[in-house]
PDB file of C-alpha atoms in Angstrom:
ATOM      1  CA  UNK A   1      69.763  95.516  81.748  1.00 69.00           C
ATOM      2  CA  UNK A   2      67.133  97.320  83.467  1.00 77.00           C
ATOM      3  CA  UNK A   3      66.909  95.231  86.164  1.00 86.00           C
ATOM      4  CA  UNK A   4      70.059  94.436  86.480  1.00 84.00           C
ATOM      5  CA  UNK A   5      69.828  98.693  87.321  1.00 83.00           C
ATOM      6  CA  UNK A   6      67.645  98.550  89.733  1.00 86.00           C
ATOM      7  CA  UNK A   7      68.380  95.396  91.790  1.00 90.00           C
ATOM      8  CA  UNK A   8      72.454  96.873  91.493  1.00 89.00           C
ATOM      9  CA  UNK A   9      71.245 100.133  93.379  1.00 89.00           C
ATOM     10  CA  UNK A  10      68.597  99.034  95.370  1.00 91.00           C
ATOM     11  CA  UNK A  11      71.492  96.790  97.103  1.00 94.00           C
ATOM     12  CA  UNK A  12      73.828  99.872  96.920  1.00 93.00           C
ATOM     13  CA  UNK A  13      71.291 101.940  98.811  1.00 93.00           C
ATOM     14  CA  UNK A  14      70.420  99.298 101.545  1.00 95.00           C
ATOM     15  CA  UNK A  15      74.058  99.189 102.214  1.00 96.00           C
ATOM     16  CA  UNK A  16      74.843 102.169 101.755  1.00 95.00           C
ATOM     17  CA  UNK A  17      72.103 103.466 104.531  1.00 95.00           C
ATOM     18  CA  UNK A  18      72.669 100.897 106.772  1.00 96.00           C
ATOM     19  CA  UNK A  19      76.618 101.984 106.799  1.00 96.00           C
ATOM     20  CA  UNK A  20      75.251 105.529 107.331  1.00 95.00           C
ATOM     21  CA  UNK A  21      72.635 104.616 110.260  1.00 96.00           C
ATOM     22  CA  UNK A  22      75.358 102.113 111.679  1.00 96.00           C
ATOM     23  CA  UNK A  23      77.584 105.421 112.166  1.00 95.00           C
ATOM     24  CA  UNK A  24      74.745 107.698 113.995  1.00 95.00           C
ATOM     25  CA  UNK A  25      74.354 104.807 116.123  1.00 95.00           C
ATOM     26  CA  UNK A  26      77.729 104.398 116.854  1.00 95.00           C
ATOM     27  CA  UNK A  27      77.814 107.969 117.464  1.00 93.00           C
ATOM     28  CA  UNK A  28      75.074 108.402 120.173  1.00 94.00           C
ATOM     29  CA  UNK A  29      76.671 105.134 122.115  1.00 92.00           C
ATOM     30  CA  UNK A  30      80.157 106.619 121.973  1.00 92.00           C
ATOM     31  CA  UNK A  31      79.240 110.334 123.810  1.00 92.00           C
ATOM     32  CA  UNK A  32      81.367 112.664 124.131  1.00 91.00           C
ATOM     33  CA  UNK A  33      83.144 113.035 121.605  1.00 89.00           C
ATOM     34  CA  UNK A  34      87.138 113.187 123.312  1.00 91.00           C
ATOM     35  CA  UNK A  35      90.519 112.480 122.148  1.00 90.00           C
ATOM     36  CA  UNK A  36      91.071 109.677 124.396  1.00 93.00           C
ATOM     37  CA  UNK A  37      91.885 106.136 124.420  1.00 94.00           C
ATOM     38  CA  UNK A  38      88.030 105.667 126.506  1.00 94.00           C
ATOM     39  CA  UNK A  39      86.514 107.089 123.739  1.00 93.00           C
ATOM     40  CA  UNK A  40      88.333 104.684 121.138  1.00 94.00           C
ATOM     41  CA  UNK A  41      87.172 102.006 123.087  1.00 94.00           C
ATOM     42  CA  UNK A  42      83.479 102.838 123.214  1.00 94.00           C
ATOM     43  CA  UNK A  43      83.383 103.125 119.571  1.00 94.00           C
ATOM     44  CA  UNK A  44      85.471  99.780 118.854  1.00 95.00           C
ATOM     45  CA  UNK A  45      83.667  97.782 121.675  1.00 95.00           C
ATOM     46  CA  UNK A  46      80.675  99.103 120.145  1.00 95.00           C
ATOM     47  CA  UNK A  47      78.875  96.557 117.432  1.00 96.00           C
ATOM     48  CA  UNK A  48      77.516  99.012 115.329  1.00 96.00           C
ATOM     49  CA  UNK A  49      80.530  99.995 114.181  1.00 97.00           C
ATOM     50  CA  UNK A  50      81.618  96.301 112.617  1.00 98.00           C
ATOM     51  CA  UNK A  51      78.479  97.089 111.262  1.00 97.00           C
ATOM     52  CA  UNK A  52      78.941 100.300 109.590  1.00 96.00           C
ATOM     53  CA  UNK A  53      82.245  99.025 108.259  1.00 97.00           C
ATOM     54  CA  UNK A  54      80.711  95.758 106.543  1.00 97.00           C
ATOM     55  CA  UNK A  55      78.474  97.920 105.105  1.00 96.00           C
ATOM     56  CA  UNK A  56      80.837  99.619 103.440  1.00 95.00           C
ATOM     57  CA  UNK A  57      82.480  96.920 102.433  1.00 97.00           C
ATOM     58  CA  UNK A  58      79.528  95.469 100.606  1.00 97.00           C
ATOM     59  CA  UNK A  59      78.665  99.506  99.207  1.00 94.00           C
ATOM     60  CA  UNK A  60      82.410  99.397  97.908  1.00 95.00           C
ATOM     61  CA  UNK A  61      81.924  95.829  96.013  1.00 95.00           C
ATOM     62  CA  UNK A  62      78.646  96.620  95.313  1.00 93.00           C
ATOM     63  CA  UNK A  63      79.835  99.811  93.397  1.00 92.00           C
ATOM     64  CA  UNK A  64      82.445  97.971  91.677  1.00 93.00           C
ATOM     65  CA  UNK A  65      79.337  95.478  89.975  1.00 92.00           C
ATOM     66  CA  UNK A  66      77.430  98.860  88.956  1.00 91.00           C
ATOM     67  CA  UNK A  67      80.639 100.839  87.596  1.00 89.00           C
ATOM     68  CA  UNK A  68      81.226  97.729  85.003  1.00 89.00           C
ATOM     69  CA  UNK A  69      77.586  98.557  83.446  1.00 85.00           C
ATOM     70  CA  UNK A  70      76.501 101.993  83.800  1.00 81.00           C
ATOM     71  CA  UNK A  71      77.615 105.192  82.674  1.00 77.00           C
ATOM     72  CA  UNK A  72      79.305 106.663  85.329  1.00 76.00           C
ATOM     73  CA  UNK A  73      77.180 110.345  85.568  1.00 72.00           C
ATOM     74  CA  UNK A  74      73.875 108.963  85.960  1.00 71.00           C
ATOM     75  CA  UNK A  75      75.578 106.182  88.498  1.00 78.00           C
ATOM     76  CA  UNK A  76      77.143 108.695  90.534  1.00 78.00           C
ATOM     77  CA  UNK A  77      73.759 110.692  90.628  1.00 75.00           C
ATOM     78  CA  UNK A  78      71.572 107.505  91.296  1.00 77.00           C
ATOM     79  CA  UNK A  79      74.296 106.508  93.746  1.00 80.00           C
ATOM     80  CA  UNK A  80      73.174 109.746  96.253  1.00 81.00           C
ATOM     81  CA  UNK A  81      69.615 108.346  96.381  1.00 84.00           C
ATOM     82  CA  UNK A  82      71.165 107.189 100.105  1.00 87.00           C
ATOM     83  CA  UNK A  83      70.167 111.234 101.265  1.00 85.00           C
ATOM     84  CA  UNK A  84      66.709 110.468 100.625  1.00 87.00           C
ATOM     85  CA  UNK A  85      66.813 106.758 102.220  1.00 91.00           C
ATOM     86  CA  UNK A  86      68.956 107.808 104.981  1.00 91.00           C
ATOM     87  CA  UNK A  87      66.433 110.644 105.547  1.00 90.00           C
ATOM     88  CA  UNK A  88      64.012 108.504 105.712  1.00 91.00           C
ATOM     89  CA  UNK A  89      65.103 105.736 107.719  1.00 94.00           C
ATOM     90  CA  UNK A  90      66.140 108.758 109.994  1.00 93.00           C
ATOM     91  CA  UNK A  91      62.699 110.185 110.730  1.00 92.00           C
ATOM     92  CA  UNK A  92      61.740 106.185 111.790  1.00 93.00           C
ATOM     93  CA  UNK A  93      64.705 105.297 113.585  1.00 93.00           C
ATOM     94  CA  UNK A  94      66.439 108.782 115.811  1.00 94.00           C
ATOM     95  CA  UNK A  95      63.189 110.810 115.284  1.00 94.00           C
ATOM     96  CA  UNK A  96      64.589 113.468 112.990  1.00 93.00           C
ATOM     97  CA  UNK A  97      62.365 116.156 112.139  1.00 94.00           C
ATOM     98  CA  UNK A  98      61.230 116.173 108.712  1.00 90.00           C
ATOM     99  CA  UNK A  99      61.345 120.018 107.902  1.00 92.00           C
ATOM    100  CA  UNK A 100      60.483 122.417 104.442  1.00 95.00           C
ATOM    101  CA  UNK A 101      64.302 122.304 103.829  1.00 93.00           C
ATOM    102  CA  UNK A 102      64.734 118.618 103.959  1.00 88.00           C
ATOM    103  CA  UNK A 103      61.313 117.759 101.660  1.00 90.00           C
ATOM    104  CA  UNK A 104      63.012 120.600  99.104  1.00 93.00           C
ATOM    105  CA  UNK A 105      66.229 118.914  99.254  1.00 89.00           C
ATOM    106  CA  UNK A 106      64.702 115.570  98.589  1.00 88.00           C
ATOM    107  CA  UNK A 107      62.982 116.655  95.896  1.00 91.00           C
ATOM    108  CA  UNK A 108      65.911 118.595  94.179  1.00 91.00           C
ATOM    109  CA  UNK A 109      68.069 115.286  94.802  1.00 85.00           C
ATOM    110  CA  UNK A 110      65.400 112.943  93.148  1.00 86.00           C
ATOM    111  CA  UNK A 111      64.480 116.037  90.262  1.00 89.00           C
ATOM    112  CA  UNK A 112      68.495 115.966  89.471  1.00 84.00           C
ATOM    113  CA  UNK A 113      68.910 112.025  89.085  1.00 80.00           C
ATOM    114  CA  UNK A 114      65.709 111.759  86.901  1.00 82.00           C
ATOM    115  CA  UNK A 115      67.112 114.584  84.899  1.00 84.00           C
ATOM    116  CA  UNK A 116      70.616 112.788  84.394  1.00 78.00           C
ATOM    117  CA  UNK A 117      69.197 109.744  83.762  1.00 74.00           C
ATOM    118  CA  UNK A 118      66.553 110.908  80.846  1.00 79.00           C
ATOM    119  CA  UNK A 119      69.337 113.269  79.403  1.00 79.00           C
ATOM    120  CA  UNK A 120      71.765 109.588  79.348  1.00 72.00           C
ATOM    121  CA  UNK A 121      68.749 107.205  77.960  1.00 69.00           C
ATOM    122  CA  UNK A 122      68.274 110.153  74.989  1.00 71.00           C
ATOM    123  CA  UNK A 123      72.179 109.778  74.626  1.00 68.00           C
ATOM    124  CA  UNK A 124      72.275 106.514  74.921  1.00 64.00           C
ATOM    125  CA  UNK A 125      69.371 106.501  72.136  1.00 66.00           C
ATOM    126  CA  UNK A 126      71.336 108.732  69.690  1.00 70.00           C
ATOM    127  CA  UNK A 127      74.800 106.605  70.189  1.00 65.00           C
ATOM    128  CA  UNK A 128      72.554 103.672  69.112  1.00 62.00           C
ATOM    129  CA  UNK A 129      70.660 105.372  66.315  1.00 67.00           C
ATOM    130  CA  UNK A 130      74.200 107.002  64.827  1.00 67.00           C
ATOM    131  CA  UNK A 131      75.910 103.458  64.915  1.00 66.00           C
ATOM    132  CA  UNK A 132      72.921 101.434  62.691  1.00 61.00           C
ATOM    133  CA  UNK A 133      73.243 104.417  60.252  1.00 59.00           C
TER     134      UNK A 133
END
């Protein structure tokens, strides 16, 4: 089961940042930003887009697969794992700053999964224990 945990949401997070990434790009070909049929065009003649949506499409199904398995609080924590990958693959790709507030908020993110997922395996644990009594 564990590795059905972390090949689930290693996929999850490679789509899930590629989706994200796929949108900045999108972003910075499409300039400016305007309410106009132009800028419509520049973002659907644009390929990153097709790929930002596949992405998601795979994320969604993806999601789907995990939701059958795990419990859904530590899933949904593990799930936002993508801040930390996105802010990575951010600093490589668009060099983004990494700054104090961005290494404390990556640390808080990763502190609060690990938290939610020991507090679920003790749960887990006691579930188990309380049905072989």
């Amino acid at each position: 089961m564990a590795r059905f945990y972390i090949i689930g949401f290693s996929v999850l997070l490679f789509f899930d940042t590629i989706a994200q990434c796929s949108f900045k790009l999108t972003a910075i070909h499409a300039q400016p930003l305007e309410m106009s049929i132009d800028w419509l065009v520049r973002v659907f003649t644009n390929p990153w887009i097709y790929i930002s949506i596949t992405g998601y499409i795979f994320t969604f199904f993806t999601w789907m697969t995990l939701l059958k398995k795990a419990p859904v609080g530590p899933a949904f924590a593990a799930s936002h794992f993508e801040l930390v990958t996105v802010m990575i693959v951010s600093i490589w790709l668009f060099n983004e700053p990494i700054t104090l507030f961005k290494l404390i908020g990556t640390i808080l993110i990763v502190s609060g999964i690990l938290f939610l997922a020991l507090a679920e395996s003790k749960l887990s644990k006691q579930n188990s224990s309380n049905q072989h009594s």
